[in-house]
Coordinates of C-alpha atoms (C1' of nucleotides) in Angstrom, one line a residue:
Chain A
M4 CA 92.0 -165.8 -163.3
P5 CA 91.5 -166.2 -167.0
S6 CA 90.8 -163.0 -169.0
L7 CA 87.1 -162.0 -168.7
G8 CA 87.2 -158.8 -170.7
T9 CA 86.1 -155.5 -169.3
V10 CA 82.9 -153.5 -168.9
D11 CA 81.8 -150.1 -170.3
K12 CA 80.7 -147.8 -167.5
S13 CA 79.5 -145.0 -169.6
P14 CA 75.9 -143.9 -168.9
E15 CA 74.6 -144.9 -172.3
A16 CA 75.9 -148.5 -172.0
E17 CA 74.1 -151.5 -170.6
P18 CA 74.0 -151.8 -166.8
V19 CA 77.3 -153.0 -165.5
F20 CA 75.9 -156.0 -163.7
A21 CA 74.3 -157.1 -166.9
Q22 CA 77.6 -156.8 -168.8
I23 CA 79.4 -158.8 -166.1
A24 CA 76.6 -161.5 -166.3
D25 CA 77.0 -161.6 -170.1
L26 CA 80.8 -162.0 -169.8
L27 CA 80.5 -164.7 -167.3
R28 CA 77.8 -166.5 -169.3
A29 CA 80.0 -166.4 -172.4
A30 CA 82.9 -167.8 -170.4
I31 CA 80.8 -170.6 -169.1
R32 CA 79.4 -171.4 -172.5
S33 CA 82.9 -171.4 -174.0
Q34 CA 84.0 -173.8 -171.3
M35 CA 86.5 -171.3 -169.9
F36 CA 84.8 -172.3 -166.7
A37 CA 83.7 -175.9 -167.0
P38 CA 80.8 -177.6 -165.2
G39 CA 81.7 -178.2 -161.5
Q40 CA 84.5 -175.7 -161.6
K41 CA 84.9 -172.7 -159.3
I42 CA 84.6 -169.3 -160.8
P43 CA 86.6 -166.3 -159.4
S44 CA 85.5 -165.1 -156.0
E45 CA 83.4 -162.0 -155.5
S46 CA 86.5 -160.1 -154.3
E47 CA 88.4 -161.1 -157.4
L48 CA 85.5 -160.1 -159.6
M49 CA 85.3 -156.7 -157.8
A50 CA 88.9 -156.1 -158.4
H51 CA 88.9 -157.3 -162.0
F52 CA 86.0 -155.1 -163.0
G53 CA 86.5 -152.3 -160.6
V54 CA 83.0 -152.3 -159.2
A55 CA 81.3 -152.6 -155.8
R56 CA 80.4 -155.9 -154.3
M57 CA 76.7 -155.5 -154.8
T58 CA 77.2 -155.1 -158.5
V59 CA 79.1 -158.3 -158.7
R60 CA 76.5 -160.1 -156.6
E61 CA 73.7 -158.8 -158.8
A62 CA 75.4 -160.3 -161.8
L63 CA 75.9 -163.6 -160.0
A64 CA 72.2 -163.5 -159.0
V65 CA 71.2 -163.3 -162.7
L66 CA 73.2 -166.4 -163.5
K67 CA 72.0 -168.3 -160.5
G68 CA 68.5 -167.5 -161.6
E69 CA 69.3 -169.0 -165.0
G70 CA 70.5 -172.2 -163.3
L71 CA 74.1 -171.7 -164.5
L72 CA 75.7 -171.1 -161.2
V73 CA 75.4 -172.4 -157.6
A74 CA 77.0 -170.8 -154.5
E75 CA 78.4 -172.8 -151.7
H76 CA 78.7 -170.8 -148.5
G77 CA 82.3 -170.5 -147.5
R78 CA 83.6 -172.3 -150.5
G79 CA 82.9 -170.4 -153.6
V80 CA 80.6 -170.1 -156.6
F81 CA 80.5 -173.0 -159.0
V82 CA 79.3 -173.7 -162.5
R83 CA 76.4 -176.1 -162.2
S84 CA 77.2 -179.5 -163.5
Q85 CA 74.6 -180.8 -165.9
P86 CA 72.3 -183.2 -164.3
V87 CA 71.7 -186.8 -165.2
V88 CA 68.4 -186.8 -167.1
R89 CA 66.0 -189.6 -166.7
R90 CA 64.2 -190.6 -169.9
I91 CA 60.8 -191.9 -169.1
A92 CA 59.0 -193.7 -171.8
S93 CA 55.2 -194.0 -171.7
D94 CA 55.4 -197.7 -171.5
R95 CA 56.4 -197.4 -167.9
F96 CA 52.8 -198.4 -166.9
A97 CA 52.9 -201.6 -168.9
R98 CA 50.9 -204.4 -167.4
A99 CA 54.0 -206.7 -167.8
H100 CA 55.8 -204.5 -165.3
R101 CA 53.0 -204.9 -162.8
Q102 CA 52.9 -208.6 -163.3
A103 CA 56.6 -208.7 -162.6
G104 CA 55.9 -207.0 -159.3
K105 CA 57.3 -203.6 -160.4
A106 CA 55.5 -200.4 -159.6
A107 CA 55.9 -197.7 -162.2
F108 CA 58.6 -195.7 -160.4
I109 CA 60.6 -198.9 -160.0
A110 CA 60.2 -199.7 -163.7
E111 CA 61.3 -196.3 -164.9
S112 CA 64.3 -196.3 -162.6
E113 CA 65.9 -199.4 -164.1
G114 CA 69.4 -198.7 -165.2
V115 CA 69.2 -195.2 -163.8
G116 CA 69.7 -195.6 -160.1
K117 CA 68.3 -197.1 -156.9
P118 CA 64.7 -196.0 -156.4
S119 CA 63.2 -195.4 -152.9
V120 CA 60.2 -193.8 -151.4
D121 CA 59.7 -191.8 -148.2
Q122 CA 57.4 -189.2 -146.6
V123 CA 54.5 -191.6 -147.2
Q124 CA 51.1 -190.4 -145.9
V125 CA 47.9 -192.3 -146.5
S126 CA 44.5 -191.0 -145.5
R127 CA 40.8 -190.8 -146.4
E128 CA 39.6 -187.4 -147.3
K129 CA 37.2 -185.2 -149.3
P130 CA 39.0 -184.5 -152.6
A131 CA 39.6 -181.0 -154.1
V132 CA 36.9 -180.0 -156.6
D133 CA 39.1 -180.6 -159.7
V134 CA 40.1 -184.0 -158.5
R135 CA 36.5 -184.9 -157.7
V136 CA 35.3 -183.8 -161.1
E137 CA 38.1 -185.6 -162.9
L138 CA 37.1 -188.8 -161.0
G139 CA 33.4 -188.2 -161.8
L140 CA 32.5 -188.5 -158.1
R141 CA 29.4 -187.1 -156.3
P142 CA 29.9 -184.0 -154.1
H143 CA 30.3 -185.8 -150.8
A144 CA 32.3 -188.8 -152.0
S145 CA 35.6 -189.7 -150.4
V146 CA 38.9 -190.8 -151.8
V147 CA 42.0 -192.4 -150.5
A148 CA 44.9 -190.0 -150.8
R149 CA 48.4 -191.3 -151.0
R150 CA 51.2 -188.7 -150.7
R151 CA 54.8 -189.5 -151.0
R152 CA 58.2 -188.5 -152.2
Y153 CA 60.3 -190.5 -154.7
L154 CA 64.1 -190.6 -154.5
L155 CA 66.8 -191.9 -156.8
D156 CA 70.1 -192.9 -155.2
G157 CA 68.9 -190.9 -152.2
T158 CA 68.2 -187.7 -154.2
P159 CA 64.6 -186.5 -154.1
V160 CA 63.3 -186.3 -157.6
E161 CA 59.5 -186.2 -157.4
I162 CA 56.6 -185.5 -155.2
A163 CA 53.4 -187.5 -155.9
D164 CA 49.9 -187.3 -154.6
S165 CA 47.4 -190.0 -155.7
F166 CA 43.7 -190.0 -155.2
I167 CA 41.7 -193.2 -155.6
P168 CA 37.9 -193.3 -155.1
L169 CA 37.2 -194.9 -151.7
T170 CA 34.7 -197.3 -153.4
I171 CA 37.7 -198.8 -155.2
A172 CA 40.4 -198.6 -152.5
K173 CA 38.3 -199.5 -149.4
G174 CA 39.9 -202.4 -147.5
T175 CA 42.6 -203.0 -150.0
L176 CA 46.4 -202.7 -149.7
I177 CA 45.9 -199.2 -151.3
E178 CA 45.0 -198.0 -147.8
Q179 CA 48.3 -199.3 -146.4
E180 CA 51.7 -197.6 -146.6
N181 CA 53.0 -200.3 -148.7
P182 CA 50.6 -201.1 -151.5
G183 CA 52.4 -204.4 -152.4
P184 CA 54.0 -205.7 -155.6
G185 CA 53.1 -204.0 -158.8
G186 CA 52.0 -200.9 -156.9
I187 CA 48.6 -199.2 -156.8
Y188 CA 47.7 -200.1 -160.4
A189 CA 48.1 -203.8 -159.7
R190 CA 45.7 -203.5 -156.7
I191 CA 43.2 -201.5 -158.8
E192 CA 43.2 -204.2 -161.5
E193 CA 42.8 -207.0 -158.8
V194 CA 39.5 -205.5 -157.7
G195 CA 38.2 -205.7 -161.2
H196 CA 39.1 -202.4 -162.9
R197 CA 41.3 -203.3 -165.8
L198 CA 43.2 -200.2 -166.9
T199 CA 42.7 -199.2 -170.5
E200 CA 44.1 -195.7 -171.0
F201 CA 46.1 -192.9 -169.4
K202 CA 45.9 -189.2 -169.8
E203 CA 48.7 -186.9 -168.8
E204 CA 48.7 -183.1 -168.6
V205 CA 52.2 -181.6 -168.5
S206 CA 53.2 -178.0 -167.6
A207 CA 56.1 -176.3 -165.9
R208 CA 56.5 -173.5 -163.4
M209 CA 58.8 -172.3 -160.6
P210 CA 58.5 -174.4 -157.4
T211 CA 56.9 -173.1 -154.2
P212 CA 59.2 -172.8 -151.2
E213 CA 57.8 -176.1 -149.8
E214 CA 58.5 -177.9 -153.1
R215 CA 62.0 -176.4 -153.3
Q216 CA 62.7 -177.8 -149.8
R217 CA 61.2 -181.2 -150.4
L218 CA 62.9 -181.6 -153.7
A219 CA 66.2 -180.0 -152.6
L220 CA 66.1 -177.7 -155.6
A221 CA 68.8 -175.2 -156.5
S222 CA 67.6 -171.8 -157.4
G223 CA 66.8 -171.5 -161.1
V224 CA 65.4 -175.0 -161.4
P225 CA 61.8 -175.2 -162.4
V226 CA 59.5 -178.1 -161.8
L227 CA 57.5 -180.2 -164.3
V228 CA 53.9 -180.6 -163.1
V229 CA 52.2 -183.7 -164.4
R230 CA 48.6 -184.8 -163.7
R231 CA 47.9 -188.3 -164.8
V232 CA 44.4 -189.9 -164.9
A233 CA 44.1 -193.6 -165.2
F234 CA 41.0 -194.9 -166.9
S235 CA 39.2 -198.3 -166.9
G236 CA 37.0 -197.9 -169.9
D237 CA 35.2 -194.6 -169.4
V238 CA 35.6 -194.5 -165.7
A239 CA 38.5 -192.7 -164.1
V240 CA 40.0 -194.8 -161.3
E241 CA 42.9 -192.7 -160.2
V242 CA 44.2 -189.1 -160.4
I243 CA 47.9 -188.5 -159.5
D244 CA 49.5 -185.1 -159.3
T245 CA 53.2 -185.2 -159.6
V246 CA 55.8 -182.4 -159.2
K247 CA 59.2 -183.4 -160.7
S248 CA 62.5 -181.7 -160.5
A249 CA 63.1 -180.5 -164.1
N250 CA 66.7 -181.3 -163.5
H251 CA 66.1 -185.0 -163.4
Y252 CA 63.3 -185.6 -165.9
L253 CA 62.8 -185.9 -169.6
L254 CA 59.5 -187.3 -170.5
E255 CA 59.0 -189.3 -173.6
Y256 CA 55.7 -189.8 -175.4
R257 CA 54.9 -191.7 -178.6
F258 CA 51.6 -191.5 -180.4
P259 CA 50.4 -192.7 -183.7
A260 CA 49.6 -190.4 -186.6
V261 CA 45.9 -190.5 -187.2
Chain B
M29 CA 48.5 -150.5 -146.7
P30 CA 46.9 -153.6 -145.2
S31 CA 48.5 -155.1 -142.2
L32 CA 51.5 -157.3 -143.2
G33 CA 52.7 -158.3 -139.8
T34 CA 56.2 -157.6 -138.5
V35 CA 59.6 -159.2 -138.7
D36 CA 61.9 -160.6 -136.0
K37 CA 65.4 -159.0 -136.3
S38 CA 67.0 -161.1 -133.6
P39 CA 70.2 -162.8 -134.8
E40 CA 68.8 -166.4 -134.4
A41 CA 65.8 -165.6 -136.6
E42 CA 65.4 -166.2 -140.3
P43 CA 67.0 -163.6 -142.5
V44 CA 64.8 -160.5 -142.6
F45 CA 64.4 -160.5 -146.3
A46 CA 63.2 -164.0 -146.2
Q47 CA 60.6 -163.1 -143.5
I48 CA 59.4 -160.2 -145.6
A49 CA 59.2 -162.5 -148.7
D50 CA 57.1 -165.0 -146.6
L51 CA 54.8 -162.3 -145.4
L52 CA 54.2 -161.0 -148.8
R53 CA 53.8 -164.4 -150.3
A54 CA 51.1 -165.2 -147.7
A55 CA 49.4 -161.9 -148.4
I56 CA 49.3 -162.8 -152.1
R57 CA 48.0 -166.3 -151.5
S58 CA 45.3 -165.1 -149.2
Q59 CA 44.2 -162.6 -151.9
M60 CA 45.0 -159.6 -149.6
F61 CA 46.8 -158.5 -152.8
A62 CA 44.9 -159.9 -155.7
P63 CA 46.3 -160.7 -159.2
G64 CA 47.0 -157.5 -161.1
Q65 CA 47.0 -155.4 -158.0
K66 CA 49.8 -153.1 -156.9
I67 CA 51.6 -154.0 -153.7
P68 CA 53.0 -151.3 -151.4
S69 CA 56.0 -149.4 -152.8
E70 CA 59.5 -150.1 -151.7
S71 CA 59.5 -146.9 -149.6
E72 CA 56.3 -148.0 -147.8
L73 CA 57.7 -151.5 -147.2
M74 CA 61.0 -149.9 -145.8
A75 CA 59.0 -147.8 -143.4
H76 CA 56.6 -150.6 -142.4
F77 CA 59.3 -153.1 -141.6
G78 CA 62.0 -150.6 -140.6
V79 CA 64.7 -151.9 -142.9
A80 CA 67.0 -150.6 -145.6
R81 CA 66.0 -150.5 -149.2
M82 CA 68.2 -153.4 -150.3
T83 CA 66.6 -155.7 -147.8
V84 CA 63.2 -154.9 -149.3
R85 CA 64.5 -155.3 -152.8
E86 CA 66.0 -158.7 -151.9
A87 CA 62.6 -159.9 -150.7
L88 CA 61.0 -158.7 -153.8
A89 CA 63.6 -160.4 -155.9
V90 CA 62.7 -163.7 -154.3
L91 CA 59.1 -163.3 -155.3
K92 CA 59.9 -162.1 -158.8
G93 CA 62.0 -165.2 -159.2
E94 CA 59.0 -167.3 -158.2
G95 CA 56.9 -165.6 -160.8
L96 CA 54.6 -164.1 -158.2
L97 CA 55.5 -160.4 -158.8
V98 CA 56.4 -158.2 -161.7
A99 CA 57.9 -154.7 -161.5
E100 CA 56.9 -151.9 -163.8
H101 CA 59.5 -149.1 -163.8
G102 CA 58.0 -145.9 -162.5
R103 CA 54.7 -147.4 -161.7
G104 CA 55.1 -150.0 -159.0
V105 CA 55.3 -153.7 -158.3
F106 CA 52.3 -155.8 -159.2
V107 CA 50.9 -159.3 -158.4
R108 CA 51.2 -161.3 -161.6
S109 CA 47.9 -162.2 -163.0
Q110 CA 47.6 -165.8 -163.9
P111 CA 48.1 -166.4 -167.6
V112 CA 45.6 -168.1 -170.0
V113 CA 46.7 -171.6 -170.4
R114 CA 46.5 -173.3 -173.7
R115 CA 45.6 -176.9 -173.6
I116 CA 47.1 -178.8 -176.4
A117 CA 46.0 -182.3 -177.1
S118 CA 48.2 -184.8 -179.0
D119 CA 45.6 -185.1 -181.8
R120 CA 46.7 -181.7 -183.1
F121 CA 48.7 -183.5 -185.8
A122 CA 45.6 -185.4 -187.2
R123 CA 45.6 -185.9 -190.9
A124 CA 42.1 -184.6 -191.0
H125 CA 43.4 -181.2 -190.0
R126 CA 46.0 -181.3 -192.8
Q127 CA 43.4 -182.3 -195.3
A128 CA 41.3 -179.3 -194.1
G129 CA 44.4 -177.2 -194.9
K130 CA 45.2 -176.5 -191.3
A131 CA 48.8 -176.7 -190.0
A132 CA 49.3 -178.0 -186.5
F133 CA 49.7 -174.6 -184.9
I134 CA 46.5 -173.4 -186.5
A135 CA 44.6 -176.5 -185.5
E136 CA 45.7 -176.2 -181.9
S137 CA 44.8 -172.5 -181.8
E138 CA 41.2 -172.9 -182.6
G139 CA 39.0 -171.4 -180.0
V140 CA 42.0 -170.0 -178.2
G141 CA 43.1 -167.0 -180.2
K142 CA 44.3 -165.8 -183.5
P143 CA 47.5 -167.6 -184.5
S144 CA 50.3 -166.0 -186.5
V145 CA 53.9 -166.6 -187.4
D146 CA 56.9 -164.3 -187.8
Q147 CA 60.7 -164.4 -187.8
V148 CA 60.6 -167.1 -190.5
Q149 CA 64.0 -168.2 -191.7
V150 CA 64.5 -171.0 -194.2
S151 CA 67.9 -172.3 -195.2
R152 CA 69.8 -175.4 -196.2
E153 CA 72.5 -176.4 -193.7
K154 CA 74.5 -179.2 -192.1
P155 CA 72.5 -180.3 -189.1
A156 CA 73.8 -180.6 -185.5
V157 CA 75.0 -184.0 -184.6
D158 CA 72.0 -185.0 -182.5
V159 CA 69.6 -183.9 -185.2
R160 CA 71.5 -185.8 -187.8
V161 CA 71.5 -189.0 -185.7
E162 CA 67.8 -188.6 -184.9
L163 CA 67.2 -188.4 -188.7
G164 CA 69.5 -191.3 -189.5
L165 CA 71.5 -189.2 -192.0
R166 CA 75.0 -189.8 -193.2
P167 CA 77.7 -187.4 -191.8
H168 CA 77.7 -184.9 -194.7
A169 CA 74.0 -184.9 -195.5
S170 CA 72.1 -181.6 -195.5
V171 CA 68.7 -180.6 -194.2
V172 CA 66.3 -177.8 -194.7
A173 CA 66.0 -175.8 -191.5
R174 CA 62.9 -173.8 -190.9
R175 CA 63.1 -171.4 -187.9
R176 CA 60.1 -169.3 -186.8
R177 CA 58.2 -167.8 -183.9
Y178 CA 54.5 -168.5 -183.2
L179 CA 52.3 -165.9 -181.7
L180 CA 48.7 -166.0 -180.4
D181 CA 46.8 -162.8 -180.5
G182 CA 50.1 -161.1 -181.1
T183 CA 51.8 -162.5 -178.0
P184 CA 54.8 -164.7 -178.8
V185 CA 54.3 -168.2 -177.3
E186 CA 56.7 -170.5 -179.0
I187 CA 59.9 -170.7 -180.9
A188 CA 60.2 -173.7 -183.3
D189 CA 63.1 -175.0 -185.4
S190 CA 62.4 -177.8 -187.9
F191 CA 64.8 -179.9 -189.7
I192 CA 63.8 -181.9 -192.8
P193 CA 66.2 -184.1 -194.8
L194 CA 67.1 -182.3 -198.0
T195 CA 66.3 -185.4 -199.9
I196 CA 62.7 -185.0 -198.8
A197 CA 62.3 -181.2 -198.9
K198 CA 64.3 -180.4 -202.1
G199 CA 62.3 -178.4 -204.5
T200 CA 59.1 -178.5 -202.5
L201 CA 57.2 -175.7 -200.8
I202 CA 59.0 -176.7 -197.6
E203 CA 61.9 -174.6 -198.9
Q204 CA 59.6 -171.6 -199.2
E205 CA 58.7 -169.2 -196.4
N206 CA 55.0 -170.3 -196.7
P207 CA 54.8 -174.1 -196.9
G208 CA 51.2 -174.0 -198.1
P209 CA 47.9 -175.4 -196.7
G210 CA 48.2 -178.1 -194.1
G211 CA 51.8 -177.1 -193.3
I212 CA 55.1 -179.1 -193.6
Y213 CA 53.5 -182.4 -192.7
A214 CA 51.1 -182.1 -195.7
R215 CA 54.0 -181.5 -198.0
I216 CA 56.0 -184.4 -196.6
E217 CA 53.0 -186.7 -197.2
E218 CA 52.6 -185.4 -200.7
V219 CA 56.0 -186.6 -201.7
G220 CA 55.2 -190.1 -200.5
H221 CA 56.1 -190.3 -196.8
R222 CA 52.9 -191.1 -195.1
L223 CA 53.3 -190.2 -191.4
T224 CA 52.8 -193.1 -189.0
E225 CA 54.0 -192.0 -185.6
F226 CA 55.3 -189.1 -183.5
K227 CA 57.7 -189.1 -180.6
E228 CA 57.9 -186.2 -178.2
E229 CA 60.5 -185.5 -175.5
V230 CA 59.5 -183.0 -173.0
S231 CA 61.6 -181.1 -170.4
A232 CA 61.7 -177.8 -168.7
R233 CA 64.4 -175.2 -167.8
M234 CA 64.9 -171.5 -167.4
P235 CA 65.2 -169.6 -170.7
T236 CA 68.4 -168.2 -172.2
P237 CA 68.5 -164.4 -172.5
E238 CA 67.7 -164.7 -176.2
E239 CA 64.7 -166.9 -175.5
R240 CA 63.5 -164.5 -172.8
Q241 CA 63.7 -161.7 -175.3
R242 CA 62.0 -163.6 -178.2
L243 CA 59.2 -164.9 -176.1
A244 CA 58.8 -161.7 -174.0
L245 CA 59.1 -163.7 -170.8
A246 CA 58.8 -162.2 -167.4
S247 CA 61.4 -163.3 -164.9
G248 CA 60.5 -166.4 -163.1
V249 CA 58.9 -168.0 -166.1
P250 CA 60.4 -171.3 -167.3
V251 CA 60.2 -172.7 -170.8
L252 CA 58.9 -176.1 -171.9
V253 CA 61.4 -177.7 -174.3
V254 CA 59.9 -180.2 -176.6
R255 CA 61.6 -182.2 -179.3
R256 CA 59.3 -183.9 -181.7
V257 CA 60.3 -186.5 -184.3
A258 CA 57.9 -187.5 -187.0
F259 CA 58.2 -191.0 -188.5
S260 CA 57.1 -192.6 -191.7
G261 CA 57.4 -196.2 -190.8
D262 CA 60.9 -196.7 -189.4
V263 CA 62.3 -193.6 -191.1
A264 CA 62.4 -190.2 -189.3
V265 CA 61.3 -187.5 -191.7
E266 CA 61.4 -184.4 -189.5
V267 CA 62.9 -183.2 -186.2
I268 CA 61.4 -180.1 -184.6
D269 CA 62.8 -178.4 -181.5
T270 CA 60.3 -176.1 -179.8
V271 CA 60.7 -173.8 -176.9
K272 CA 57.4 -172.8 -175.4
S273 CA 56.5 -170.2 -172.7
A274 CA 55.5 -172.3 -169.7
N275 CA 52.9 -169.6 -169.0
H276 CA 51.0 -170.4 -172.1
Y277 CA 51.1 -174.2 -172.5
L278 CA 49.6 -177.2 -171.0
L279 CA 50.4 -180.4 -173.0
E280 CA 48.0 -183.3 -173.1
Y281 CA 48.9 -186.8 -174.0
R282 CA 46.8 -189.9 -174.0
F283 CA 48.1 -193.4 -174.4
P284 CA 46.6 -196.9 -174.0
A285 CA 47.4 -199.2 -171.2
V286 CA 49.3 -202.2 -172.6
Chain C
dT5 C1' 93.1 -167.8 -139.0
dA6 C1' 92.1 -166.4 -143.7
dG7 C1' 89.0 -166.4 -147.3
dT8 C1' 84.5 -167.3 -148.8
dG9 C1' 79.6 -166.2 -149.6
dG10 C1' 75.2 -164.3 -146.8
dT11 C1' 73.0 -160.4 -144.9
dC12 C1' 72.3 -155.6 -144.0
dT13 C1' 72.9 -150.5 -143.8
dA14 C1' 72.6 -145.6 -145.6
dG15 C1' 73.3 -143.3 -148.7
dA16 C1' 73.6 -141.6 -154.1
dC17 C1' 72.1 -140.7 -159.0
dC18 C1' 69.2 -142.2 -162.8
dA19 C1' 65.1 -143.4 -165.9
dC20 C1' 60.3 -143.7 -166.2
dA21 C1' 55.2 -142.9 -165.2
dG22 C1' 51.7 -139.8 -164.1
dC23 C1' 49.8 -135.6 -162.6
Chain D
dC22 C1' 57.0 -131.9 -160.4
dT23 C1' 56.7 -136.1 -157.3
dG24 C1' 57.0 -140.9 -156.6
dT25 C1' 58.3 -145.1 -158.5
dG26 C1' 61.6 -148.8 -159.5
dG27 C1' 66.8 -149.5 -161.6
dT28 C1' 71.5 -149.1 -160.7
dC29 C1' 75.6 -148.4 -157.9
dT30 C1' 78.8 -147.3 -154.0
dA31 C1' 81.4 -148.2 -149.7
dG32 C1' 81.2 -149.8 -146.0
dA33 C1' 79.8 -153.4 -141.8
dC34 C1' 79.1 -157.9 -139.4
dC35 C1' 78.0 -162.7 -139.7
dA36 C1' 78.4 -167.9 -140.8
dC37 C1' 80.6 -171.3 -143.1
dT38 C1' 84.9 -173.9 -145.2
dA39 C1' 89.4 -175.0 -145.3
dT40 C1' 94.1 -175.1 -143.5

DNA sequence: TAGTGGTCTAGACCACAGC
DNA sequence: CTGTGGTCTAGACCACTAT
């Protein structure tokens, strides 16, 4: 084991677990432990620092929470290798893509990996209040809800729930599992709602347990929460709520100076 | 203490700490424990579930990591009250704001709170490689770096590091602590670089310890990382790296369908 | 089988908040 | 002073991985 330094156990010093976390963090940053590499076992760290196991584990918990380490049961603790980031430009909704039969997720996946979709659920329902207001619907109006998960090379990267007013989606392929070439937006334009503008609201938070499970997130990985509203003139024709693994996404926006 | 249910300690059941975390999470979601309210103490939870203290603490650690709970030493553990979210639209860089003497952070703070800036550091330096490439500079070119922290009603919300080519900033107010009315962008336009476009790249991750300290972040709060590049025609005139508390920000972008 | 991390116990002493 | 959470010890048994 490479030299990790020692800790100061005097009462006025920092907590020992914090010192160990700092030393390990510095070792990782300095590449003493490279991404993907195994760090010393808990037993070795106990011996090296002369502390109890829980103290070592607390230090490791700090670094797992920062997303720097991942544990693999029975194998060891490893430095998390940096993820491949997907750069998504805001032209991913270009009409040219739709006319070429590409839905947005397929367009943005080009050159990154093989896109796929699963856990598709389509239903008619009463929308939540905020969705209803965003769509400008009357209190008892219905929407078609499309819920699904997107994967890249088999790795789940995004959960997406779309809501389209029933008056637009009724009887179209939007109500089927497979909405056809060009995706939902192509179908919406076919029934006469030419898309003119998008609005996206971006925030971040820690995932819920269900999101962690569906996105197969390691601890210490937040999610990007994006709500997009598609407009045809002044009328909103779709609201989509997406939850993206922050590991896999980098969103790019361009806008003119006005 | 309200009824929290019981745990199943049989070997084939879920780990006890996970069950306790689930029960507490459900109690919080169902408003049994409302935001800001104190949850039962560790001793009470130990007695209620009949487990050791470390088991209770592990359950609490899970919920702290999710951002649902915060501990206050000597007082108790509390349900985190939901933060005020700042909605920031992408017109915050409008020239009209600059001409009214408002820098971007002041413009975006209107109606939200009282903006302020501290920890200002201005220096000339060699930029990091990625900044240099983004600015299209030659290998030994220098930039003016402006580092500062933004606060809203005294609460730190954002760390921002700007880099402006020395050829643009030299001898202007950009090299002073206070860049004057309208901010940096006003000064850049004054020396003949009319801004035409912005690019923003948005991602999220857990904060480093330094960022946690400077932004006064509770555990379980990620940061939004935004790099913005300002363009005058084809030439990049500024790169700014911002780290924002995800608690306080909701970014809004609008873009036309093309 | 040996070594790893995952869970859990039953204590201890400390620092801080509030009465 | 009491009760709270923060830190730490020294064990135990389990589940998983690799050989």
